[in-house]
């Protein structure tokens, strides 16, 4: 089982069909009056997307570049409008210090989440600390853990919860939630928020982790992580990853902004959210 989710419909294939771009441009009419994005080319996403810096690829946390990039890609579609931060995930993984097999299990967990996960997580996510007023629903969070709208919640909490579940399963140890929220999550989310996200993941998996702890699945996940590392290094140094590398990564169904390299590639409405500078500063305060 490779860690790619594809959505296909069985239909007859005409091998002689050839796309006529000039005909398409002449007769195509958009469905609305909104501007239509230009047609993409084979290399357009790689050339237009912001790249991870060389500091991230060669810095002290460089060993976690591949895992961070692949975990970011495995975020369930529709869970968040905020793009996961690869440098932030690198720092999280460095603080956690997990073996690669546990990280691979977290990849399998994210890859196995059902289609209803994103909606149930977004609808019921505990936005405020217990006892905090919820009157100002559309204001930006003043401190980490006090987001007042789901669109301003850092989506890395889903990845953190998957890592926690994987660690608990493999190590068979029950550390307090405060340890994970503080030591791994750098207090960006509350214990209540982390517990809720863990519960949503477990419910989506029907509380079945053992089938994912399979040597073949773990080996495939580790292979995908390595492919992510190679491709993102190519991107950061100006190279272009080939089809052989891209085929390993999670594809999104239509209707969602596609996430690749931990970066948003297709246009999507961007609601008010905490600036990236505040996110990086929060992760740097270890």
PDB file of C-alpha atoms in Angstrom:
ATOM      1  CA  UNK A   1       0.000   0.000   0.000  1.00  0.00           C
ATOM      2  CA  UNK A   2       1.643   3.193  -1.184  1.00  0.00           C
ATOM      3  CA  UNK A   3       0.695   6.350   0.595  1.00  0.00           C
ATOM      4  CA  UNK A   4      -1.256   7.888  -2.223  1.00  0.00           C
ATOM      5  CA  UNK A   5      -5.000   8.321  -2.241  1.00  0.00           C
ATOM      6  CA  UNK A   6      -6.423   8.472  -5.744  1.00  0.00           C
ATOM      7  CA  UNK A   7      -9.957   9.075  -6.870  1.00  0.00           C
ATOM      8  CA  UNK A   8     -10.752   7.508 -10.228  1.00  0.00           C
ATOM      9  CA  UNK A   9     -13.869   6.567 -12.165  1.00  0.00           C
ATOM     10  CA  UNK A  10     -13.911   3.530 -14.419  1.00  0.00           C
ATOM     11  CA  UNK A  11     -14.596   4.717 -17.963  1.00  0.00           C
ATOM     12  CA  UNK A  12     -13.613   3.761 -21.510  1.00  0.00           C
ATOM     13  CA  UNK A  13     -10.302   5.291 -22.543  1.00  0.00           C
ATOM     14  CA  UNK A  14      -9.761   6.626 -26.068  1.00  0.00           C
ATOM     15  CA  UNK A  15      -6.067   6.183 -26.807  1.00  0.00           C
ATOM     16  CA  UNK A  16      -6.390   8.334 -29.961  1.00  0.00           C
ATOM     17  CA  UNK A  17      -7.746  11.370 -28.118  1.00  0.00           C
ATOM     18  CA  UNK A  18      -5.523  14.452 -28.279  1.00  0.00           C
ATOM     19  CA  UNK A  19      -6.274  17.626 -26.313  1.00  0.00           C
ATOM     20  CA  UNK A  20      -6.641  20.693 -28.572  1.00  0.00           C
ATOM     21  CA  UNK A  21      -5.631  23.673 -26.445  1.00  0.00           C
ATOM     22  CA  UNK A  22      -6.498  26.314 -29.093  1.00  0.00           C
ATOM     23  CA  UNK A  23     -10.001  24.854 -29.478  1.00  0.00           C
ATOM     24  CA  UNK A  24     -10.402  24.794 -25.711  1.00  0.00           C
ATOM     25  CA  UNK A  25      -9.402  28.453 -25.345  1.00  0.00           C
ATOM     26  CA  UNK A  26     -11.757  29.476 -28.179  1.00  0.00           C
ATOM     27  CA  UNK A  27     -14.926  27.851 -26.878  1.00  0.00           C
ATOM     28  CA  UNK A  28     -14.411  27.463 -23.126  1.00  0.00           C
ATOM     29  CA  UNK A  29     -16.754  29.575 -21.005  1.00  0.00           C
ATOM     30  CA  UNK A  30     -16.149  29.775 -17.239  1.00  0.00           C
ATOM     31  CA  UNK A  31     -18.959  28.776 -14.909  1.00  0.00           C
ATOM     32  CA  UNK A  32     -18.821  32.094 -13.071  1.00  0.00           C
ATOM     33  CA  UNK A  33     -17.514  35.624 -13.490  1.00  0.00           C
ATOM     34  CA  UNK A  34     -14.498  34.852 -11.313  1.00  0.00           C
ATOM     35  CA  UNK A  35     -11.108  34.927 -13.058  1.00  0.00           C
ATOM     36  CA  UNK A  36      -9.979  31.573 -14.415  1.00  0.00           C
ATOM     37  CA  UNK A  37      -6.471  30.443 -13.419  1.00  0.00           C
ATOM     38  CA  UNK A  38      -4.127  29.819 -16.356  1.00  0.00           C
ATOM     39  CA  UNK A  39      -3.623  26.277 -17.559  1.00  0.00           C
ATOM     40  CA  UNK A  40      -0.816  24.578 -15.688  1.00  0.00           C
ATOM     41  CA  UNK A  41       2.120  22.939 -17.387  1.00  0.00           C
ATOM     42  CA  UNK A  42       4.057  19.844 -16.396  1.00  0.00           C
ATOM     43  CA  UNK A  43       6.546  21.911 -14.401  1.00  0.00           C
ATOM     44  CA  UNK A  44       4.356  24.846 -13.417  1.00  0.00           C
ATOM     45  CA  UNK A  45       3.723  23.791  -9.803  1.00  0.00           C
ATOM     46  CA  UNK A  46       7.425  23.332  -9.101  1.00  0.00           C
ATOM     47  CA  UNK A  47       8.379  26.671 -10.676  1.00  0.00           C
ATOM     48  CA  UNK A  48       5.602  28.762  -9.136  1.00  0.00           C
ATOM     49  CA  UNK A  49       5.615  27.340  -5.612  1.00  0.00           C
ATOM     50  CA  UNK A  50       7.705  28.898  -2.845  1.00  0.00           C
ATOM     51  CA  UNK A  51      10.574  26.625  -1.947  1.00  0.00           C
ATOM     52  CA  UNK A  52      11.925  25.443   1.346  1.00  0.00           C
ATOM     53  CA  UNK A  53      15.134  27.330   2.117  1.00  0.00           C
ATOM     54  CA  UNK A  54      18.565  25.737   2.148  1.00  0.00           C
ATOM     55  CA  UNK A  55      18.703  26.414   5.889  1.00  0.00           C
ATOM     56  CA  UNK A  56      15.816  23.969   6.340  1.00  0.00           C
ATOM     57  CA  UNK A  57      17.460  21.416   4.041  1.00  0.00           C
ATOM     58  CA  UNK A  58      20.930  21.667   5.585  1.00  0.00           C
ATOM     59  CA  UNK A  59      20.336  23.027   9.098  1.00  0.00           C
ATOM     60  CA  UNK A  60      20.440  21.187  12.444  1.00  0.00           C
ATOM     61  CA  UNK A  61      16.988  19.684  11.853  1.00  0.00           C
ATOM     62  CA  UNK A  62      17.728  18.591   8.271  1.00  0.00           C
ATOM     63  CA  UNK A  63      17.308  14.914   9.195  1.00  0.00           C
ATOM     64  CA  UNK A  64      13.603  15.649   9.741  1.00  0.00           C
ATOM     65  CA  UNK A  65      13.105  17.437   6.400  1.00  0.00           C
ATOM     66  CA  UNK A  66      11.723  14.365   4.627  1.00  0.00           C
ATOM     67  CA  UNK A  67       9.402  13.317   7.468  1.00  0.00           C
ATOM     68  CA  UNK A  68       8.154  16.893   7.933  1.00  0.00           C
ATOM     69  CA  UNK A  69       7.483  17.384   4.220  1.00  0.00           C
ATOM     70  CA  UNK A  70       5.660  14.083   3.847  1.00  0.00           C
ATOM     71  CA  UNK A  71       3.600  14.533   7.019  1.00  0.00           C
ATOM     72  CA  UNK A  72       2.544  17.968   5.758  1.00  0.00           C
ATOM     73  CA  UNK A  73       1.365  16.394   2.514  1.00  0.00           C
ATOM     74  CA  UNK A  74      -0.640  13.783   4.388  1.00  0.00           C
ATOM     75  CA  UNK A  75      -2.861  16.363   6.118  1.00  0.00           C
ATOM     76  CA  UNK A  76      -6.470  15.353   5.343  1.00  0.00           C
ATOM     77  CA  UNK A  77      -8.007  17.472   2.569  1.00  0.00           C
ATOM     78  CA  UNK A  78     -10.489  20.021   3.825  1.00  0.00           C
ATOM     79  CA  UNK A  79      -9.199  19.995   7.391  1.00  0.00           C
ATOM     80  CA  UNK A  80      -7.715  23.481   7.286  1.00  0.00           C
ATOM     81  CA  UNK A  81      -7.226  26.515   5.071  1.00  0.00           C
ATOM     82  CA  UNK A  82      -3.821  27.082   6.668  1.00  0.00           C
ATOM     83  CA  UNK A  83      -0.873  25.373   4.985  1.00  0.00           C
ATOM     84  CA  UNK A  84       1.208  23.215   7.350  1.00  0.00           C
ATOM     85  CA  UNK A  85       4.653  24.655   7.984  1.00  0.00           C
ATOM     86  CA  UNK A  86       7.488  22.271   7.128  1.00  0.00           C
ATOM     87  CA  UNK A  87      10.068  24.132   9.298  1.00  0.00           C
ATOM     88  CA  UNK A  88       7.599  24.072  12.209  1.00  0.00           C
ATOM     89  CA  UNK A  89       7.103  20.328  11.767  1.00  0.00           C
ATOM     90  CA  UNK A  90      10.876  19.840  11.620  1.00  0.00           C
ATOM     91  CA  UNK A  91      11.176  21.531  15.006  1.00  0.00           C
ATOM     92  CA  UNK A  92       8.319  19.447  16.406  1.00  0.00           C
ATOM     93  CA  UNK A  93       9.969  16.210  15.265  1.00  0.00           C
ATOM     94  CA  UNK A  94      13.310  17.342  16.672  1.00  0.00           C
ATOM     95  CA  UNK A  95      11.730  17.967  20.070  1.00  0.00           C
ATOM     96  CA  UNK A  96       9.949  14.606  19.993  1.00  0.00           C
ATOM     97  CA  UNK A  97      13.037  12.654  18.935  1.00  0.00           C
ATOM     98  CA  UNK A  98      10.988   9.752  17.569  1.00  0.00           C
ATOM     99  CA  UNK A  99      12.412   6.735  15.704  1.00  0.00           C
ATOM    100  CA  UNK A 100      11.665   6.697  11.989  1.00  0.00           C
ATOM    101  CA  UNK A 101       9.355   3.666  12.299  1.00  0.00           C
ATOM    102  CA  UNK A 102       7.056   5.573  14.659  1.00  0.00           C
ATOM    103  CA  UNK A 103       6.998   8.536  12.274  1.00  0.00           C
ATOM    104  CA  UNK A 104       6.169   6.099   9.468  1.00  0.00           C
ATOM    105  CA  UNK A 105       3.287   4.725  11.534  1.00  0.00           C
ATOM    106  CA  UNK A 106       1.978   8.282  11.953  1.00  0.00           C
ATOM    107  CA  UNK A 107       2.096   8.595   8.155  1.00  0.00           C
ATOM    108  CA  UNK A 108       0.014   5.413   7.855  1.00  0.00           C
ATOM    109  CA  UNK A 109      -2.449   6.777  10.420  1.00  0.00           C
ATOM    110  CA  UNK A 110      -2.945  10.031   8.501  1.00  0.00           C
ATOM    111  CA  UNK A 111      -3.203   8.142   5.222  1.00  0.00           C
ATOM    112  CA  UNK A 112      -5.993   5.944   6.630  1.00  0.00           C
ATOM    113  CA  UNK A 113      -8.289   8.691   7.909  1.00  0.00           C
ATOM    114  CA  UNK A 114     -11.806   8.488   6.540  1.00  0.00           C
ATOM    115  CA  UNK A 115     -13.497  11.079   4.362  1.00  0.00           C
ATOM    116  CA  UNK A 116     -15.654  12.320   7.255  1.00  0.00           C
ATOM    117  CA  UNK A 117     -12.742  13.115   9.540  1.00  0.00           C
ATOM    118  CA  UNK A 118     -12.170  16.698   8.409  1.00  0.00           C
ATOM    119  CA  UNK A 119     -15.776  17.776   8.875  1.00  0.00           C
ATOM    120  CA  UNK A 120     -16.211  16.152  12.297  1.00  0.00           C
ATOM    121  CA  UNK A 121     -12.904  17.637  13.471  1.00  0.00           C
ATOM    122  CA  UNK A 122     -13.728  21.139  12.241  1.00  0.00           C
ATOM    123  CA  UNK A 123     -17.292  21.184  13.559  1.00  0.00           C
ATOM    124  CA  UNK A 124     -16.549  20.052  17.107  1.00  0.00           C
ATOM    125  CA  UNK A 125     -13.003  21.306  17.719  1.00  0.00           C
ATOM    126  CA  UNK A 126     -12.774  23.020  21.160  1.00  0.00           C
ATOM    127  CA  UNK A 127     -11.729  26.520  20.187  1.00  0.00           C
ATOM    128  CA  UNK A 128     -11.384  28.164  23.593  1.00  0.00           C
ATOM    129  CA  UNK A 129      -9.845  27.273  26.909  1.00  0.00           C
ATOM    130  CA  UNK A 130     -12.372  26.131  29.477  1.00  0.00           C
ATOM    131  CA  UNK A 131     -14.179  29.110  30.944  1.00  0.00           C
ATOM    132  CA  UNK A 132     -13.052  31.528  28.236  1.00  0.00           C
ATOM    133  CA  UNK A 133     -15.627  33.807  26.628  1.00  0.00           C
ATOM    134  CA  UNK A 134     -16.657  32.958  23.061  1.00  0.00           C
ATOM    135  CA  UNK A 135     -18.321  36.275  22.219  1.00  0.00           C
ATOM    136  CA  UNK A 136     -15.597  37.591  19.902  1.00  0.00           C
ATOM    137  CA  UNK A 137     -15.735  34.709  17.470  1.00  0.00           C
ATOM    138  CA  UNK A 138     -13.984  36.343  14.518  1.00  0.00           C
ATOM    139  CA  UNK A 139     -10.996  37.871  16.307  1.00  0.00           C
ATOM    140  CA  UNK A 140      -7.486  36.541  15.898  1.00  0.00           C
ATOM    141  CA  UNK A 141      -5.993  34.514  18.757  1.00  0.00           C
ATOM    142  CA  UNK A 142      -4.006  36.645  21.183  1.00  0.00           C
ATOM    143  CA  UNK A 143      -1.898  33.774  22.514  1.00  0.00           C
ATOM    144  CA  UNK A 144      -1.290  30.188  21.357  1.00  0.00           C
ATOM    145  CA  UNK A 145      -4.136  27.809  22.182  1.00  0.00           C
ATOM    146  CA  UNK A 146      -6.814  30.509  22.245  1.00  0.00           C
ATOM    147  CA  UNK A 147      -8.002  30.456  18.620  1.00  0.00           C
ATOM    148  CA  UNK A 148     -11.580  31.707  18.356  1.00  0.00           C
ATOM    149  CA  UNK A 149     -12.278  30.358  14.852  1.00  0.00           C
ATOM    150  CA  UNK A 150     -11.421  26.976  13.381  1.00  0.00           C
ATOM    151  CA  UNK A 151      -9.736  28.643  10.383  1.00  0.00           C
ATOM    152  CA  UNK A 152      -7.114  30.165  12.666  1.00  0.00           C
ATOM    153  CA  UNK A 153      -6.145  26.857  14.315  1.00  0.00           C
ATOM    154  CA  UNK A 154      -2.714  25.642  13.260  1.00  0.00           C
ATOM    155  CA  UNK A 155      -3.361  22.343  11.412  1.00  0.00           C
ATOM    156  CA  UNK A 156      -0.117  20.782  12.667  1.00  0.00           C
ATOM    157  CA  UNK A 157      -2.119  19.640  15.703  1.00  0.00           C
ATOM    158  CA  UNK A 158      -3.550  16.830  13.530  1.00  0.00           C
ATOM    159  CA  UNK A 159      -0.026  15.659  12.728  1.00  0.00           C
ATOM    160  CA  UNK A 160       0.973  16.023  16.377  1.00  0.00           C
ATOM    161  CA  UNK A 161      -1.975  13.868  17.437  1.00  0.00           C
ATOM    162  CA  UNK A 162      -1.022  11.184  14.886  1.00  0.00           C
ATOM    163  CA  UNK A 163       2.536  11.162  16.234  1.00  0.00           C
ATOM    164  CA  UNK A 164       1.250  10.866  19.810  1.00  0.00           C
ATOM    165  CA  UNK A 165      -1.028   7.950  18.905  1.00  0.00           C
ATOM    166  CA  UNK A 166       1.813   6.186  17.072  1.00  0.00           C
ATOM    167  CA  UNK A 167       4.190   6.658  20.001  1.00  0.00           C
ATOM    168  CA  UNK A 168       1.656   5.454  22.546  1.00  0.00           C
ATOM    169  CA  UNK A 169       0.925   2.351  20.462  1.00  0.00           C
ATOM    170  CA  UNK A 170       4.538   1.338  19.837  1.00  0.00           C
ATOM    171  CA  UNK A 171       6.042   2.259  23.194  1.00  0.00           C
ATOM    172  CA  UNK A 172       2.955   1.192  25.188  1.00  0.00           C
ATOM    173  CA  UNK A 173       3.472   4.113  27.564  1.00  0.00           C
ATOM    174  CA  UNK A 174       0.852   6.605  28.687  1.00  0.00           C
ATOM    175  CA  UNK A 175       2.575   9.932  29.307  1.00  0.00           C
ATOM    176  CA  UNK A 176       0.261  12.756  30.402  1.00  0.00           C
ATOM    177  CA  UNK A 177      -1.238  14.897  27.651  1.00  0.00           C
ATOM    178  CA  UNK A 178       0.456  17.931  29.140  1.00  0.00           C
ATOM    179  CA  UNK A 179       3.832  16.397  28.274  1.00  0.00           C
ATOM    180  CA  UNK A 180       2.959  16.064  24.582  1.00  0.00           C
ATOM    181  CA  UNK A 181       1.230  19.444  24.378  1.00  0.00           C
ATOM    182  CA  UNK A 182       4.153  21.191  26.045  1.00  0.00           C
ATOM    183  CA  UNK A 183       7.286  19.269  25.044  1.00  0.00           C
ATOM    184  CA  UNK A 184       6.271  18.298  21.518  1.00  0.00           C
ATOM    185  CA  UNK A 185       3.637  20.915  20.690  1.00  0.00           C
ATOM    186  CA  UNK A 186       5.429  23.840  22.362  1.00  0.00           C
ATOM    187  CA  UNK A 187       2.150  24.870  24.063  1.00  0.00           C
ATOM    188  CA  UNK A 188       0.571  25.953  20.775  1.00  0.00           C
ATOM    189  CA  UNK A 189      -2.536  23.911  21.614  1.00  0.00           C
ATOM    190  CA  UNK A 190      -4.309  23.035  24.822  1.00  0.00           C
ATOM    191  CA  UNK A 191      -4.528  19.549  26.323  1.00  0.00           C
ATOM    192  CA  UNK A 192      -8.251  19.557  25.584  1.00  0.00           C
ATOM    193  CA  UNK A 193      -7.607  20.337  21.918  1.00  0.00           C
ATOM    194  CA  UNK A 194      -4.970  17.613  21.611  1.00  0.00           C
ATOM    195  CA  UNK A 195      -7.153  15.027  23.370  1.00  0.00           C
ATOM    196  CA  UNK A 196     -10.071  15.888  21.105  1.00  0.00           C
ATOM    197  CA  UNK A 197      -7.969  15.537  17.950  1.00  0.00           C
ATOM    198  CA  UNK A 198      -6.600  12.175  19.122  1.00  0.00           C
ATOM    199  CA  UNK A 199     -10.149  10.976  19.759  1.00  0.00           C
ATOM    200  CA  UNK A 200     -11.308  12.104  16.299  1.00  0.00           C
ATOM    201  CA  UNK A 201      -8.450  10.196  14.672  1.00  0.00           C
ATOM    202  CA  UNK A 202      -9.127   7.041  16.685  1.00  0.00           C
ATOM    203  CA  UNK A 203     -12.842   7.172  15.883  1.00  0.00           C
ATOM    204  CA  UNK A 204     -12.077   7.602  12.184  1.00  0.00           C
ATOM    205  CA  UNK A 205      -9.829   4.522  12.325  1.00  0.00           C
ATOM    206  CA  UNK A 206     -12.412   2.592  14.359  1.00  0.00           C
ATOM    207  CA  UNK A 207      -9.728   2.311  17.056  1.00  0.00           C
ATOM    208  CA  UNK A 208      -7.713  -0.072  14.856  1.00  0.00           C
ATOM    209  CA  UNK A 209      -3.981   0.740  14.836  1.00  0.00           C
ATOM    210  CA  UNK A 210      -2.547  -2.782  14.754  1.00  0.00           C
ATOM    211  CA  UNK A 211      -3.341  -3.393  11.040  1.00  0.00           C
ATOM    212  CA  UNK A 212      -1.266  -0.299  10.205  1.00  0.00           C
ATOM    213  CA  UNK A 213       1.729  -1.598  12.172  1.00  0.00           C
ATOM    214  CA  UNK A 214       2.634  -3.893   9.327  1.00  0.00           C
ATOM    215  CA  UNK A 215       6.258  -4.221   8.123  1.00  0.00           C
ATOM    216  CA  UNK A 216       5.265  -3.758   4.483  1.00  0.00           C
ATOM    217  CA  UNK A 217       3.260  -0.600   5.225  1.00  0.00           C
ATOM    218  CA  UNK A 218       6.001   0.850   7.416  1.00  0.00           C
ATOM    219  CA  UNK A 219       8.602   0.113   4.744  1.00  0.00           C
ATOM    220  CA  UNK A 220       6.463   1.817   2.100  1.00  0.00           C
ATOM    221  CA  UNK A 221       5.925   4.845   4.346  1.00  0.00           C
ATOM    222  CA  UNK A 222       9.666   5.154   4.944  1.00  0.00           C
ATOM    223  CA  UNK A 223      10.248   4.947   1.206  1.00  0.00           C
ATOM    224  CA  UNK A 224       7.714   7.741   0.615  1.00  0.00           C
ATOM    225  CA  UNK A 225       9.424   9.856   3.279  1.00  0.00           C
ATOM    226  CA  UNK A 226      12.764   9.433   1.524  1.00  0.00           C
ATOM    227  CA  UNK A 227      11.202  10.354  -1.820  1.00  0.00           C
ATOM    228  CA  UNK A 228       9.774  13.495  -0.206  1.00  0.00           C
ATOM    229  CA  UNK A 229      13.226  14.416   1.089  1.00  0.00           C
ATOM    230  CA  UNK A 230      14.834  13.990  -2.314  1.00  0.00           C
ATOM    231  CA  UNK A 231      12.174  15.948  -4.138  1.00  0.00           C
ATOM    232  CA  UNK A 232      12.137  18.849  -1.733  1.00  0.00           C
ATOM    233  CA  UNK A 233      15.936  19.118  -1.872  1.00  0.00           C
ATOM    234  CA  UNK A 234      15.666  19.250  -5.655  1.00  0.00           C
ATOM    235  CA  UNK A 235      13.104  22.015  -5.293  1.00  0.00           C
ATOM    236  CA  UNK A 236      15.233  23.990  -2.835  1.00  0.00           C
ATOM    237  CA  UNK A 237      18.289  23.792  -5.108  1.00  0.00           C
ATOM    238  CA  UNK A 238      16.395  24.693  -8.271  1.00  0.00           C
ATOM    239  CA  UNK A 239      15.916  21.168  -9.619  1.00  0.00           C
ATOM    240  CA  UNK A 240      12.583  19.766 -10.695  1.00  0.00           C
ATOM    241  CA  UNK A 241      11.311  16.481  -9.274  1.00  0.00           C
ATOM    242  CA  UNK A 242      10.225  13.951 -11.836  1.00  0.00           C
ATOM    243  CA  UNK A 243       7.041  11.996 -12.200  1.00  0.00           C
ATOM    244  CA  UNK A 244       8.691   9.078 -10.413  1.00  0.00           C
ATOM    245  CA  UNK A 245       8.916  11.158  -7.246  1.00  0.00           C
ATOM    246  CA  UNK A 246       5.555  12.868  -7.457  1.00  0.00           C
ATOM    247  CA  UNK A 247       3.567   9.654  -7.868  1.00  0.00           C
ATOM    248  CA  UNK A 248       4.261   8.663  -4.252  1.00  0.00           C
ATOM    249  CA  UNK A 249       2.415  11.582  -2.683  1.00  0.00           C
ATOM    250  CA  UNK A 250      -1.170  11.990  -1.594  1.00  0.00           C
ATOM    251  CA  UNK A 251      -3.488  13.375  -4.256  1.00  0.00           C
ATOM    252  CA  UNK A 252      -6.492  15.467  -3.338  1.00  0.00           C
ATOM    253  CA  UNK A 253     -10.047  15.171  -4.610  1.00  0.00           C
ATOM    254  CA  UNK A 254     -11.522  18.073  -6.552  1.00  0.00           C
ATOM    255  CA  UNK A 255     -13.041  20.838  -4.490  1.00  0.00           C
ATOM    256  CA  UNK A 256     -10.080  21.363  -2.171  1.00  0.00           C
ATOM    257  CA  UNK A 257      -6.944  23.400  -2.519  1.00  0.00           C
ATOM    258  CA  UNK A 258      -4.171  20.974  -3.388  1.00  0.00           C
ATOM    259  CA  UNK A 259      -1.243  20.893  -0.980  1.00  0.00           C
ATOM    260  CA  UNK A 260       2.204  19.909  -2.210  1.00  0.00           C
ATOM    261  CA  UNK A 261       5.582  20.421  -0.589  1.00  0.00           C
ATOM    262  CA  UNK A 262       3.620  21.684   2.405  1.00  0.00           C
ATOM    263  CA  UNK A 263       2.593  24.633   0.248  1.00  0.00           C
ATOM    264  CA  UNK A 264      -0.748  25.566  -1.309  1.00  0.00           C
ATOM    265  CA  UNK A 265      -0.629  25.216  -5.110  1.00  0.00           C
ATOM    266  CA  UNK A 266      -4.197  25.904  -6.223  1.00  0.00           C
ATOM    267  CA  UNK A 267      -6.115  29.072  -5.361  1.00  0.00           C
ATOM    268  CA  UNK A 268      -8.391  29.038  -2.318  1.00  0.00           C
ATOM    269  CA  UNK A 269     -10.164  31.681  -0.304  1.00  0.00           C
ATOM    270  CA  UNK A 270      -7.962  32.704   2.565  1.00  0.00           C
ATOM    271  CA  UNK A 271      -9.806  33.672   5.757  1.00  0.00           C
ATOM    272  CA  UNK A 272      -8.240  35.776   8.448  1.00  0.00           C
ATOM    273  CA  UNK A 273      -5.549  33.731  10.175  1.00  0.00           C
ATOM    274  CA  UNK A 274      -2.527  34.263  12.362  1.00  0.00           C
ATOM    275  CA  UNK A 275       0.425  35.580  10.288  1.00  0.00           C
ATOM    276  CA  UNK A 276       3.236  33.163   9.504  1.00  0.00           C
ATOM    277  CA  UNK A 277       5.645  35.290  11.510  1.00  0.00           C
ATOM    278  CA  UNK A 278       3.670  34.637  14.692  1.00  0.00           C
ATOM    279  CA  UNK A 279       3.565  30.895  13.938  1.00  0.00           C
ATOM    280  CA  UNK A 280       7.358  30.655  13.463  1.00  0.00           C
ATOM    281  CA  UNK A 281       7.999  32.776  16.548  1.00  0.00           C
ATOM    282  CA  UNK A 282       5.737  30.497  18.585  1.00  0.00           C
ATOM    283  CA  UNK A 283       7.619  27.381  17.472  1.00  0.00           C
ATOM    284  CA  UNK A 284      10.989  29.032  18.149  1.00  0.00           C
ATOM    285  CA  UNK A 285      10.105  29.611  21.804  1.00  0.00           C
ATOM    286  CA  UNK A 286      11.215  26.200  23.017  1.00  0.00           C
TER     287      UNK A 286
END
